[in-house]
XYZ file of C-alpha atoms in Angstrom:
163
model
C -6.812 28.391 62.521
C -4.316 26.220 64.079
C -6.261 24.038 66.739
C -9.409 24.105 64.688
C -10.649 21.757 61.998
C -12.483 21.449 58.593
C -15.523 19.452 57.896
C -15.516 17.628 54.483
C -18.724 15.951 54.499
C -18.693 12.878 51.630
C -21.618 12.451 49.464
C -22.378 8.989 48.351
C -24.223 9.974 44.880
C -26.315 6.715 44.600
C -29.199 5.114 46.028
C -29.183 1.562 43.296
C -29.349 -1.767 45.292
C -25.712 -3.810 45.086
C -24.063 0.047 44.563
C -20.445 -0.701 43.587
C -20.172 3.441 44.778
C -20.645 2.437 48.657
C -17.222 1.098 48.638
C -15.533 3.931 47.339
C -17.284 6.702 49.336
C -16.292 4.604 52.644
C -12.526 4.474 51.285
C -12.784 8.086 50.623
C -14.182 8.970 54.350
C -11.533 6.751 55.717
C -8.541 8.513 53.652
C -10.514 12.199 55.025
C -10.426 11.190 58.464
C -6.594 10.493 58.542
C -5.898 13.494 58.029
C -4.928 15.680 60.942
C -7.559 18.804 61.428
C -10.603 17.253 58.602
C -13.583 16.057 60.400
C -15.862 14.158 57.922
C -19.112 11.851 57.888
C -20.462 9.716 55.240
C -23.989 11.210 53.117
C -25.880 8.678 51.551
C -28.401 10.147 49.576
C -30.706 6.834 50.623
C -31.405 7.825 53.365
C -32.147 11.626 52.782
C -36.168 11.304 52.291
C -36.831 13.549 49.692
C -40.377 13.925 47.617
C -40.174 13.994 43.699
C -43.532 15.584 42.295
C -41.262 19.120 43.239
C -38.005 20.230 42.939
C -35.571 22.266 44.440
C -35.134 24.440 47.671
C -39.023 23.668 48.476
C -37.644 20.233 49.347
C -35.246 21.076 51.718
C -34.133 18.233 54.268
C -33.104 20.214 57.180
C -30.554 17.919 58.550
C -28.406 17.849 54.525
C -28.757 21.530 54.472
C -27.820 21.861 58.211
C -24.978 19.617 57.238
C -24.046 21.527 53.849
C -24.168 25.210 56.392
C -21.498 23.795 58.239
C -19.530 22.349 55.954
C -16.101 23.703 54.757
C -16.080 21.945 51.430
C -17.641 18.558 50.463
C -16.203 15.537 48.159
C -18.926 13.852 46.202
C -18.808 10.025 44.944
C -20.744 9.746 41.712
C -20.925 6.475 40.003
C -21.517 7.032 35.986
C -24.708 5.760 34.642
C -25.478 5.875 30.913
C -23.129 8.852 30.550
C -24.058 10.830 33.159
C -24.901 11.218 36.822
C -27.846 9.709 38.682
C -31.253 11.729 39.317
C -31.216 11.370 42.795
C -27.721 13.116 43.127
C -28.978 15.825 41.095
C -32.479 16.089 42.631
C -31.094 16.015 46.052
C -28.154 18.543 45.427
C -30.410 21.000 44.017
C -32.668 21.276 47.507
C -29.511 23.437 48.732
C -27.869 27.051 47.351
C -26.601 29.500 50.017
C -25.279 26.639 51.915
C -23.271 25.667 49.199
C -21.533 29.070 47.909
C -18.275 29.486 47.435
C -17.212 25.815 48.950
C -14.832 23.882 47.471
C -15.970 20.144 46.080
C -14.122 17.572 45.254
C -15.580 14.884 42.444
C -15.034 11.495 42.288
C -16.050 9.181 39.045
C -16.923 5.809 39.544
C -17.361 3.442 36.752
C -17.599 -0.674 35.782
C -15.922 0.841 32.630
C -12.208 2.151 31.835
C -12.819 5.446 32.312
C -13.645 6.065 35.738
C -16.101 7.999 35.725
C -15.030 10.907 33.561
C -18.060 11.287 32.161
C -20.029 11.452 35.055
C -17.551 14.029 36.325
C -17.670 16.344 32.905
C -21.187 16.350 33.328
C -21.234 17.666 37.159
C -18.836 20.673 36.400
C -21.045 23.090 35.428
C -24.018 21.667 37.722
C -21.485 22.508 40.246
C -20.488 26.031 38.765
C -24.053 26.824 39.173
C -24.659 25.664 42.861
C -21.861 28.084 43.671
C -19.253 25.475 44.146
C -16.119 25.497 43.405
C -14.726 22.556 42.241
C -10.850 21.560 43.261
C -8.232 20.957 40.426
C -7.922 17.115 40.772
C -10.566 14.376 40.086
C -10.837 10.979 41.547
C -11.751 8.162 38.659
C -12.242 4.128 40.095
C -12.288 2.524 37.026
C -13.218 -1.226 36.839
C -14.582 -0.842 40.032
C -15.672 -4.641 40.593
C -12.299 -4.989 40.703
C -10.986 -2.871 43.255
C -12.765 -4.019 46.143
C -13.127 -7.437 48.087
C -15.857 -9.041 49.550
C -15.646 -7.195 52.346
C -15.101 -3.361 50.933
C -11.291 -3.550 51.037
C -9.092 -1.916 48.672
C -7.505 -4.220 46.718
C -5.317 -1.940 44.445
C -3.736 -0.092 47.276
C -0.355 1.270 45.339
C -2.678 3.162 43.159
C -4.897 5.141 45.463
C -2.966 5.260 48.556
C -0.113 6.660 47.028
């Protein structure tokens, strides 16, 4: 596998207006795509159209499951909302199954709080053990997001994730 590459796809978990999320999912793709031999592209679930009076594979956008069949692995960027993870996330990751098995994923907490997202990421685990995923050993928490960003999306507390 030498002169080929993997494709990490990132998953931006959120659709909310003034999402602090869209900052880290864009750091995230921009730390993937230094990396020699990862390809990756940024999902943001606005802008998957996607019905809810149904649910699962019935609902199948076939440009995210295209994207999910070719993908080697995927990192996902969940922001924590009143414990958990938001509906959309969950609604939209459930359209896919056979694309997902047996792929590693990556999960990345975001929170206003001092956690980071840990709940958020607790409570995907085993909604990723049943897609078929297999989630990697390390977890990504932002906590006090606000914080960490500029105006402009740029990393203010560089020692700490960049390290």
């Amino acid at each position: 596998m030498p002169n080929s590459s993997l494709f990490i796809p990132v998953i931006l978990g959120t659709s909310r207006q003034g999402r602090q999320s869209e900052h880290v999912a864009k750091f995230i793709v921009e730390q993937v795509a230094l990396r020699d031999r990862l390809e990756t592209e940024l999902i943001d679930i606005r802008n998957i159209a996607i019905a809810n009076d149904d649910a699962g594979e019935p609902l199948k956008d076939p440009q995210f499951s295209a994207t999910m069949e070719r993908a080697d692995g995927l990192i996902i960027v969940a922001p924590e909302y009143n414990h958990g993870y938001p509906g959309l996330l969950k609604h939209i990751l459930d359209t896919c199954l056979k694309e997902y098995i047996h792929k590693a994923v990556g999960l990345c907490g975001v929170s206003a709080g001092p956690f980071g997202g840990t709940r958020v990421i607790q409570n995907l685990l085993p909604v990723m053990r049943e897609l078929g995923l297999m989630t990697i050993f390390y977890d990504l928490n932002f906590s006090n997001v606000q914080k960490l960003f500029d105006e402009s999306g740029n990393l203010i507390d560089k020692p700490t994730y960049m390290g």
